[in-house]
Amino acid sequence: GIDSHGIGRLKPIYCDRVDQGILEPIAPITVVKETDATALVDGNMGIGLYVGPYCMNLAIEKAKKHGVGVVVAQRSTHYGIAGYYATMATEAGCVGFSTTNARPSIAPTFGTEGMLGTNPLCFGIPTDEAFPFVIDCATSVNQRGKLERYGREGKPTPAGCVVDVEGNERTDTEGILKDMVAGKAALSPLGGVGEKLGGYKGFGWATAVELLCTAFQSGPFGEDICGIDRSTGEKKAMPLGHVFVAIDIEPLTDVETFRTNAGSLLRAIRASKKDPNGPGRIWTAGEPEHDARTDRTARTAEWRSCPLVLIL
């Protein structure tokens, strides 16, 4: 259900980086420090999709014993969608939170240089419905995966999403993707360029995530995790930091009561008055992805009959 972080990421984010020697296909996970409710974990530059589940499982385990579990990861790599980890927590009867920093892509408000990652904020909250409430959003108007999707589809990037070093708002997707690698263009924070529509809010949230993902573990940021040596063009490793939090619901209230309360609120929101010029429906976070997953699961026979090369 996540087009921007699906099979399109397999080759460039994982396979190519293994081939380039900047991502370890097999690496141990080391627990550096640990208390009853917290842990600092070293991913040893292994695959983030392996490090992430380990860390959230550890956070959930601690939450079930002590109410709250907080796990910070250092020297990890791209871990996919933050929502996956928040959903792990909801399935265990917990409220979940996860975030990660990333290669510098967002320019600060009134700046043009990419200094911060797209740094998602993600919360997962259990409900009594078929899907949890999971909000997983980059702190930029758009994130790189969405731009890559625009590129694959031959579409322009919407105005207000990207600014170049000369302060121009850009819409030429292919040129944007090249210039972002070269450090000549950057994403605008959530709220857009400048402060008129609240761009400083997205900038502030992106900075908060960067602090959480670097300060605990003295982690690198900015040019040190851009993935490329600007002077030579050589690829280089991107050691990322992640944060995972699980809050057990049961010590505070009965989990089924919590689920019902959450579901009642969400149903009330979806039943509220609709925009007469809109699609006639209100979606809450996690619902569009659930709809996509349900639809695509029902159409698996179509995918099985499709040549593998077309799927990839």
mmCIF file of C-alpha atoms in Angstrom:
data_model
loop_
_atom_site.group_PDB
_atom_site.id
_atom_site.type_symbol
_atom_site.label_atom_id
_atom_site.label_comp_id
_atom_site.label_asym_id
_atom_site.label_seq_id
_atom_site.Cartn_x
_atom_site.Cartn_y
_atom_site.Cartn_z
ATOM 1 C CA GLY A 1 0.000 0.000 0.000
ATOM 2 C CA ILE A 2 3.031 2.368 0.001
ATOM 3 C CA ASP A 3 3.975 3.177 -3.591
ATOM 4 C CA SER A 4 6.818 5.528 -2.651
ATOM 5 C CA HIS A 5 8.579 2.904 -0.482
ATOM 6 C CA GLY A 6 7.806 -0.332 -2.282
ATOM 7 C CA ILE A 7 9.552 -2.481 -4.868
ATOM 8 C CA GLY A 8 10.920 0.678 -6.537
ATOM 9 C CA ARG A 9 13.328 1.006 -3.606
ATOM 10 C CA LEU A 10 14.695 -2.554 -3.755
ATOM 11 C CA LYS A 11 17.416 -1.975 -6.353
ATOM 12 C CA PRO A 12 18.617 1.605 -5.722
ATOM 13 C CA ILE A 13 18.350 1.647 -1.923
ATOM 14 C CA TYR A 14 19.353 -1.904 -1.054
ATOM 15 C CA CYS A 15 20.874 -3.953 -3.893
ATOM 16 C CA ASP A 16 22.958 -1.136 -5.395
ATOM 17 C CA ARG A 17 24.250 -0.022 -2.006
ATOM 18 C CA VAL A 18 25.339 -3.570 -1.168
ATOM 19 C CA ASP A 19 27.134 -3.728 -4.524
ATOM 20 C CA GLN A 20 28.758 -0.344 -3.820
ATOM 21 C CA GLY A 21 30.090 -1.589 -0.489
ATOM 22 C CA ILE A 22 28.281 1.026 1.597
ATOM 23 C CA LEU A 23 25.665 -1.336 3.054
ATOM 24 C CA GLU A 24 26.494 -4.583 4.857
ATOM 25 C CA PRO A 25 24.168 -7.403 3.727
ATOM 26 C CA ILE A 26 24.992 -9.411 6.866
ATOM 27 C CA ALA A 27 25.898 -7.598 10.066
ATOM 28 C CA PRO A 28 25.447 -8.293 13.776
ATOM 29 C CA ILE A 29 23.262 -6.161 16.011
ATOM 30 C CA THR A 30 25.019 -5.021 19.185
ATOM 31 C CA VAL A 31 23.302 -3.765 22.326
ATOM 32 C CA VAL A 32 25.656 -1.008 23.489
ATOM 33 C CA LYS A 33 23.799 0.135 26.617
ATOM 34 C CA GLU A 34 20.648 -1.141 28.298
ATOM 35 C CA THR A 35 18.362 -0.496 31.261
ATOM 36 C CA ASP A 36 14.984 -1.966 32.157
ATOM 37 C CA ALA A 37 13.148 0.532 29.921
ATOM 38 C CA THR A 38 15.800 1.723 27.441
ATOM 39 C CA ALA A 39 18.481 0.475 25.086
ATOM 40 C CA LEU A 40 21.077 1.850 22.680
ATOM 41 C CA VAL A 41 21.598 -0.523 19.753
ATOM 42 C CA ASP A 42 24.356 -0.515 17.115
ATOM 43 C CA GLY A 43 23.278 -1.718 13.681
ATOM 44 C CA ASN A 44 26.897 -2.025 12.471
ATOM 45 C CA MET A 45 25.872 -0.608 9.069
ATOM 46 C CA GLY A 46 23.603 -3.569 8.405
ATOM 47 C CA ILE A 47 20.267 -3.482 6.598
ATOM 48 C CA GLY A 48 17.855 -1.167 8.395
ATOM 49 C CA LEU A 49 14.944 -3.433 7.500
ATOM 50 C CA TYR A 50 16.515 -5.975 9.865
ATOM 51 C CA VAL A 51 17.666 -3.530 12.533
ATOM 52 C CA GLY A 52 14.263 -1.818 12.772
ATOM 53 C CA PRO A 53 12.113 -4.842 13.701
ATOM 54 C CA TYR A 54 14.727 -5.944 16.247
ATOM 55 C CA CYS A 55 14.607 -2.545 17.939
ATOM 56 C CA MET A 56 10.828 -2.205 18.004
ATOM 57 C CA ASN A 57 10.431 -5.749 19.321
ATOM 58 C CA LEU A 58 12.873 -4.847 22.089
ATOM 59 C CA ALA A 59 10.931 -1.642 22.854
ATOM 60 C CA ILE A 60 7.657 -3.614 23.027
ATOM 61 C CA GLU A 61 9.233 -6.238 25.289
ATOM 62 C CA LYS A 62 10.393 -3.510 27.678
ATOM 63 C CA ALA A 63 7.017 -1.751 27.556
ATOM 64 C CA LYS A 64 5.192 -4.938 28.495
ATOM 65 C CA LYS A 65 7.414 -5.286 31.581
ATOM 66 C CA HIS A 66 7.828 -1.642 32.602
ATOM 67 C CA GLY A 67 5.070 0.344 30.851
ATOM 68 C CA VAL A 68 7.335 2.146 28.403
ATOM 69 C CA GLY A 69 10.173 0.989 26.155
ATOM 70 C CA VAL A 70 12.570 3.315 24.344
ATOM 71 C CA VAL A 71 15.214 2.024 21.951
ATOM 72 C CA VAL A 72 17.666 4.172 19.993
ATOM 73 C CA ALA A 73 19.635 2.749 17.075
ATOM 74 C CA GLN A 74 22.973 4.028 15.811
ATOM 75 C CA ARG A 75 24.945 3.168 12.669
ATOM 76 C CA SER A 76 21.900 1.733 10.926
ATOM 77 C CA THR A 77 20.711 2.327 7.351
ATOM 78 C CA HIS A 78 17.461 2.996 5.472
ATOM 79 C CA TYR A 79 14.740 1.168 7.404
ATOM 80 C CA GLY A 80 11.776 1.491 5.017
ATOM 81 C CA ILE A 81 8.522 3.016 6.239
ATOM 82 C CA ALA A 82 8.351 4.230 9.832
ATOM 83 C CA GLY A 83 4.700 3.149 9.900
ATOM 84 C CA TYR A 84 5.703 -0.511 9.836
ATOM 85 C CA TYR A 85 7.286 -0.179 13.271
ATOM 86 C CA ALA A 86 4.445 1.834 14.773
ATOM 87 C CA THR A 87 2.058 -0.865 13.505
ATOM 88 C CA MET A 88 4.142 -3.545 15.242
ATOM 89 C CA ALA A 89 3.433 -1.717 18.501
ATOM 90 C CA THR A 90 -0.308 -1.417 17.858
ATOM 91 C CA GLU A 91 -0.528 -5.134 17.172
ATOM 92 C CA ALA A 92 0.993 -5.725 20.621
ATOM 93 C CA GLY A 93 -1.532 -3.499 22.382
ATOM 94 C CA CYS A 94 0.811 -0.524 22.589
ATOM 95 C CA VAL A 95 0.954 3.006 21.271
ATOM 96 C CA GLY A 96 3.968 3.172 18.975
ATOM 97 C CA PHE A 97 6.320 5.901 17.822
ATOM 98 C CA SER A 98 9.217 5.693 15.413
ATOM 99 C CA THR A 99 11.411 8.099 13.536
ATOM 100 C CA THR A 100 14.695 8.192 11.645
ATOM 101 C CA ASN A 101 17.016 10.728 10.153
ATOM 102 C CA ALA A 102 18.073 10.501 6.515
ATOM 103 C CA ARG A 103 20.455 12.002 3.966
ATOM 104 C CA PRO A 104 20.167 15.804 3.963
ATOM 105 C CA SER A 105 17.305 16.913 1.734
ATOM 106 C CA ILE A 106 15.329 19.648 3.527
ATOM 107 C CA ALA A 107 16.472 23.265 3.428
ATOM 108 C CA PRO A 108 15.840 25.305 6.586
ATOM 109 C CA THR A 109 13.294 28.105 6.390
ATOM 110 C CA PHE A 110 14.931 30.995 4.510
ATOM 111 C CA GLY A 111 17.771 28.666 3.429
ATOM 112 C CA THR A 112 18.494 26.816 0.179
ATOM 113 C CA GLU A 113 20.941 24.104 1.265
ATOM 114 C CA GLY A 114 19.705 20.656 2.189
ATOM 115 C CA MET A 115 20.641 20.288 5.857
ATOM 116 C CA LEU A 116 18.044 17.913 7.294
ATOM 117 C CA GLY A 117 16.629 14.560 6.262
ATOM 118 C CA THR A 118 12.991 14.070 5.352
ATOM 119 C CA ASN A 119 12.822 12.847 8.944
ATOM 120 C CA PRO A 120 9.359 11.306 9.428
ATOM 121 C CA LEU A 121 7.175 11.630 12.489
ATOM 122 C CA CYS A 122 5.171 8.461 13.000
ATOM 123 C CA PHE A 123 2.600 7.447 15.606
ATOM 124 C CA GLY A 124 0.574 4.242 15.716
ATOM 125 C CA ILE A 125 -2.576 4.009 17.863
ATOM 126 C CA PRO A 126 -4.670 0.834 18.225
ATOM 127 C CA THR A 127 -8.375 1.001 17.351
ATOM 128 C CA ASP A 128 -11.319 -1.402 17.303
ATOM 129 C CA GLU A 129 -11.398 -1.211 13.491
ATOM 130 C CA ALA A 130 -9.740 -3.426 10.904
ATOM 131 C CA PHE A 131 -6.729 -1.125 10.866
ATOM 132 C CA PRO A 132 -4.924 1.051 13.420
ATOM 133 C CA PHE A 133 -4.529 4.802 13.239
ATOM 134 C CA VAL A 134 -1.023 5.220 11.824
ATOM 135 C CA ILE A 135 0.256 8.631 10.802
ATOM 136 C CA ASP A 136 3.634 8.413 9.051
ATOM 137 C CA CYS A 137 4.632 11.680 7.420
ATOM 138 C CA ALA A 138 7.863 13.216 6.251
ATOM 139 C CA THR A 139 8.607 16.650 7.663
ATOM 140 C CA SER A 140 8.974 17.956 4.113
ATOM 141 C CA VAL A 141 6.104 18.823 1.739
ATOM 142 C CA ASN A 142 7.191 15.860 -0.376
ATOM 143 C CA GLN A 143 9.875 13.254 0.153
ATOM 144 C CA ARG A 144 12.461 11.846 -2.220
ATOM 145 C CA GLY A 145 10.569 8.596 -2.801
ATOM 146 C CA LYS A 146 7.548 10.577 -4.007
ATOM 147 C CA LEU A 147 9.755 12.577 -6.397
ATOM 148 C CA GLU A 148 11.224 9.315 -7.717
ATOM 149 C CA ARG A 149 7.677 8.133 -8.341
ATOM 150 C CA TYR A 150 6.903 11.367 -10.237
ATOM 151 C CA GLY A 151 10.024 10.677 -12.302
ATOM 152 C CA ARG A 152 8.943 7.124 -13.141
ATOM 153 C CA GLU A 153 5.528 8.432 -14.161
ATOM 154 C CA GLY A 154 6.918 11.382 -16.145
ATOM 155 C CA LYS A 155 5.102 13.928 -13.984
ATOM 156 C CA PRO A 156 6.261 17.377 -12.848
ATOM 157 C CA THR A 157 6.842 18.052 -9.164
ATOM 158 C CA PRO A 158 4.167 20.335 -7.676
ATOM 159 C CA ALA A 159 5.286 23.922 -7.119
ATOM 160 C CA GLY A 160 6.432 24.788 -3.626
ATOM 161 C CA CYS A 161 8.053 21.419 -2.892
ATOM 162 C CA VAL A 162 11.611 22.120 -4.015
ATOM 163 C CA VAL A 163 13.942 25.120 -3.938
ATOM 164 C CA ASP A 164 17.352 25.356 -5.635
ATOM 165 C CA VAL A 165 20.518 27.116 -4.470
ATOM 166 C CA GLU A 166 19.466 30.289 -6.288
ATOM 167 C CA GLY A 167 16.141 30.374 -4.434
ATOM 168 C CA ASN A 168 14.021 29.237 -7.378
ATOM 169 C CA GLU A 169 11.031 26.957 -6.784
ATOM 170 C CA ARG A 170 11.468 23.984 -9.130
ATOM 171 C CA THR A 171 8.985 21.620 -10.820
ATOM 172 C CA ASP A 172 11.236 19.748 -13.330
ATOM 173 C CA THR A 173 11.375 16.349 -11.641
ATOM 174 C CA GLU A 174 14.302 14.796 -13.530
ATOM 175 C CA GLY A 175 16.425 17.914 -13.066
ATOM 176 C CA ILE A 176 15.449 18.119 -9.397
ATOM 177 C CA LEU A 177 16.550 14.537 -8.709
ATOM 178 C CA LYS A 178 19.940 15.162 -10.329
ATOM 179 C CA ASP A 179 20.469 18.475 -8.567
ATOM 180 C CA MET A 180 19.517 17.045 -5.179
ATOM 181 C CA VAL A 181 22.311 14.483 -5.516
ATOM 182 C CA ALA A 182 24.705 17.278 -6.462
ATOM 183 C CA GLY A 183 23.570 19.440 -3.557
ATOM 184 C CA LYS A 184 22.086 22.081 -5.855
ATOM 185 C CA ALA A 185 18.429 21.656 -4.869
ATOM 186 C CA ALA A 186 16.587 20.863 -1.657
ATOM 187 C CA LEU A 187 13.126 19.946 -0.449
ATOM 188 C CA SER A 188 11.053 22.560 1.318
ATOM 189 C CA PRO A 189 9.875 21.740 4.843
ATOM 190 C CA LEU A 190 6.252 20.910 5.586
ATOM 191 C CA GLY A 191 4.447 24.210 5.119
ATOM 192 C CA GLY A 192 6.472 25.158 2.058
ATOM 193 C CA VAL A 193 9.097 27.721 1.187
ATOM 194 C CA GLY A 194 9.338 30.664 3.595
ATOM 195 C CA GLU A 195 7.046 31.205 6.583
ATOM 196 C CA LYS A 196 3.806 32.383 4.984
ATOM 197 C CA LEU A 197 2.174 28.929 5.170
ATOM 198 C CA GLY A 198 4.057 27.766 8.248
ATOM 199 C CA GLY A 199 7.228 26.343 6.718
ATOM 200 C CA TYR A 200 9.028 27.042 9.991
ATOM 201 C CA LYS A 201 6.851 24.353 11.611
ATOM 202 C CA GLY A 202 8.078 21.623 9.289
ATOM 203 C CA PHE A 203 11.624 22.949 9.673
ATOM 204 C CA GLY A 204 11.298 22.770 13.458
ATOM 205 C CA TRP A 205 9.909 19.225 13.428
ATOM 206 C CA ALA A 206 12.615 18.038 11.012
ATOM 207 C CA THR A 207 15.230 19.526 13.322
ATOM 208 C CA ALA A 208 13.666 17.834 16.364
ATOM 209 C CA VAL A 209 13.919 14.448 14.639
ATOM 210 C CA GLU A 210 17.527 15.101 13.588
ATOM 211 C CA LEU A 211 18.388 15.923 17.204
ATOM 212 C CA LEU A 212 16.716 12.762 18.535
ATOM 213 C CA CYS A 213 18.482 10.606 15.941
ATOM 214 C CA THR A 214 21.966 12.042 16.506
ATOM 215 C CA ALA A 215 22.341 13.514 20.003
ATOM 216 C CA PHE A 216 21.806 10.254 21.931
ATOM 217 C CA GLN A 217 24.517 8.434 19.995
ATOM 218 C CA SER A 218 26.829 11.236 18.772
ATOM 219 C CA GLY A 219 25.656 10.372 15.268
ATOM 220 C CA PRO A 220 26.649 12.124 12.038
ATOM 221 C CA PHE A 221 24.377 14.499 10.126
ATOM 222 C CA GLY A 222 24.342 16.699 7.031
ATOM 223 C CA GLU A 223 27.154 16.118 4.550
ATOM 224 C CA ASP A 224 28.445 13.184 6.611
ATOM 225 C CA ILE A 225 25.365 11.150 5.670
ATOM 226 C CA CYS A 226 24.718 12.508 2.167
ATOM 227 C CA GLY A 227 25.870 9.219 0.619
ATOM 228 C CA ILE A 228 28.308 10.732 -1.849
ATOM 229 C CA ASP A 229 31.664 12.487 -1.840
ATOM 230 C CA ARG A 230 30.756 15.754 -3.587
ATOM 231 C CA SER A 231 34.315 16.280 -4.831
ATOM 232 C CA THR A 232 34.869 12.839 -6.370
ATOM 233 C CA GLY A 233 31.352 11.485 -6.892
ATOM 234 C CA GLU A 234 32.277 8.330 -4.981
ATOM 235 C CA LYS A 235 29.523 6.659 -2.979
ATOM 236 C CA LYS A 236 29.944 6.612 0.802
ATOM 237 C CA ALA A 237 28.140 5.024 3.718
ATOM 238 C CA MET A 238 25.193 6.757 5.402
ATOM 239 C CA PRO A 239 25.105 5.835 9.109
ATOM 240 C CA LEU A 240 21.586 6.661 10.278
ATOM 241 C CA GLY A 241 19.945 6.891 13.682
ATOM 242 C CA HIS A 242 16.456 5.642 14.561
ATOM 243 C CA VAL A 243 14.195 5.992 17.600
ATOM 244 C CA PHE A 244 11.532 3.471 18.679
ATOM 245 C CA VAL A 245 9.044 3.976 21.512
ATOM 246 C CA ALA A 246 6.329 1.623 22.755
ATOM 247 C CA ILE A 247 3.817 2.598 25.456
ATOM 248 C CA ASP A 248 1.821 -0.268 26.934
ATOM 249 C CA ILE A 249 -1.853 0.667 27.216
ATOM 250 C CA GLU A 250 -2.931 -1.843 29.860
ATOM 251 C CA PRO A 251 -1.266 -0.161 32.877
ATOM 252 C CA LEU A 252 -3.285 2.993 32.119
ATOM 253 C CA THR A 253 -6.613 1.589 30.932
ATOM 254 C CA ASP A 254 -8.164 -1.601 29.595
ATOM 255 C CA VAL A 255 -6.839 -2.062 26.069
ATOM 256 C CA GLU A 256 -10.261 -2.893 24.604
ATOM 257 C CA THR A 257 -11.715 0.265 26.137
ATOM 258 C CA PHE A 258 -8.868 2.232 24.588
ATOM 259 C CA ARG A 259 -9.479 0.642 21.185
ATOM 260 C CA THR A 260 -13.203 1.423 21.353
ATOM 261 C CA ASN A 261 -12.574 5.009 22.416
ATOM 262 C CA ALA A 262 -10.098 5.510 19.580
ATOM 263 C CA GLY A 263 -12.422 3.916 17.019
ATOM 264 C CA SER A 264 -15.384 6.028 18.146
ATOM 265 C CA LEU A 265 -13.438 9.241 17.627
ATOM 266 C CA LEU A 266 -12.212 8.204 14.179
ATOM 267 C CA ARG A 267 -15.693 7.153 13.049
ATOM 268 C CA ALA A 268 -17.081 10.494 14.216
ATOM 269 C CA ILE A 269 -14.437 12.310 12.177
ATOM 270 C CA ARG A 270 -15.200 10.276 9.061
ATOM 271 C CA ALA A 271 -18.940 10.878 9.522
ATOM 272 C CA SER A 272 -18.527 14.648 9.788
ATOM 273 C CA LYS A 273 -19.730 17.046 7.075
ATOM 274 C CA LYS A 274 -18.054 16.555 3.714
ATOM 275 C CA ASP A 275 -16.732 19.191 1.337
ATOM 276 C CA PRO A 276 -19.339 19.385 -1.499
ATOM 277 C CA ASN A 277 -16.466 19.906 -3.942
ATOM 278 C CA GLY A 278 -14.452 16.972 -2.637
ATOM 279 C CA PRO A 279 -14.565 13.201 -3.194
ATOM 280 C CA GLY A 280 -17.471 12.725 -0.773
ATOM 281 C CA ARG A 281 -15.402 10.827 1.761
ATOM 282 C CA ILE A 282 -13.057 11.587 4.673
ATOM 283 C CA TRP A 283 -10.144 9.247 5.314
ATOM 284 C CA THR A 284 -8.255 8.972 8.595
ATOM 285 C CA ALA A 285 -4.557 8.111 8.779
ATOM 286 C CA GLY A 286 -3.814 4.502 7.890
ATOM 287 C CA GLU A 287 -7.108 4.034 6.077
ATOM 288 C CA PRO A 288 -5.905 4.727 2.490
ATOM 289 C CA GLU A 289 -3.026 2.274 2.977
ATOM 290 C CA HIS A 290 -5.428 -0.322 4.392
ATOM 291 C CA ASP A 291 -7.719 0.160 1.383
ATOM 292 C CA ALA A 292 -4.789 -0.250 -1.013
ATOM 293 C CA ARG A 293 -3.551 -3.366 0.774
ATOM 294 C CA THR A 294 -7.041 -4.904 0.742
ATOM 295 C CA ASP A 295 -7.500 -4.158 -2.960
ATOM 296 C CA ARG A 296 -4.078 -5.436 -3.989
ATOM 297 C CA THR A 297 -4.366 -8.565 -1.891
ATOM 298 C CA ALA A 298 -7.661 -9.320 -3.630
ATOM 299 C CA ARG A 299 -5.915 -8.942 -6.992
ATOM 300 C CA THR A 300 -2.945 -11.210 -6.270
ATOM 301 C CA ALA A 301 -4.013 -13.576 -9.057
ATOM 302 C CA GLU A 302 -3.410 -10.741 -11.541
ATOM 303 C CA TRP A 303 0.126 -10.201 -10.210
ATOM 304 C CA ARG A 304 0.916 -13.920 -10.337
ATOM 305 C CA SER A 305 0.039 -13.961 -14.026
ATOM 306 C CA CYS A 306 2.247 -10.910 -14.738
ATOM 307 C CA PRO A 307 5.845 -11.452 -15.955
ATOM 308 C CA LEU A 308 8.258 -10.687 -13.095
ATOM 309 C CA VAL A 309 10.180 -8.159 -15.205
ATOM 310 C CA LEU A 310 7.023 -6.007 -15.499
ATOM 311 C CA ILE A 311 6.468 -6.018 -11.742
ATOM 312 C CA LEU A 312 10.060 -4.959 -11.089
#
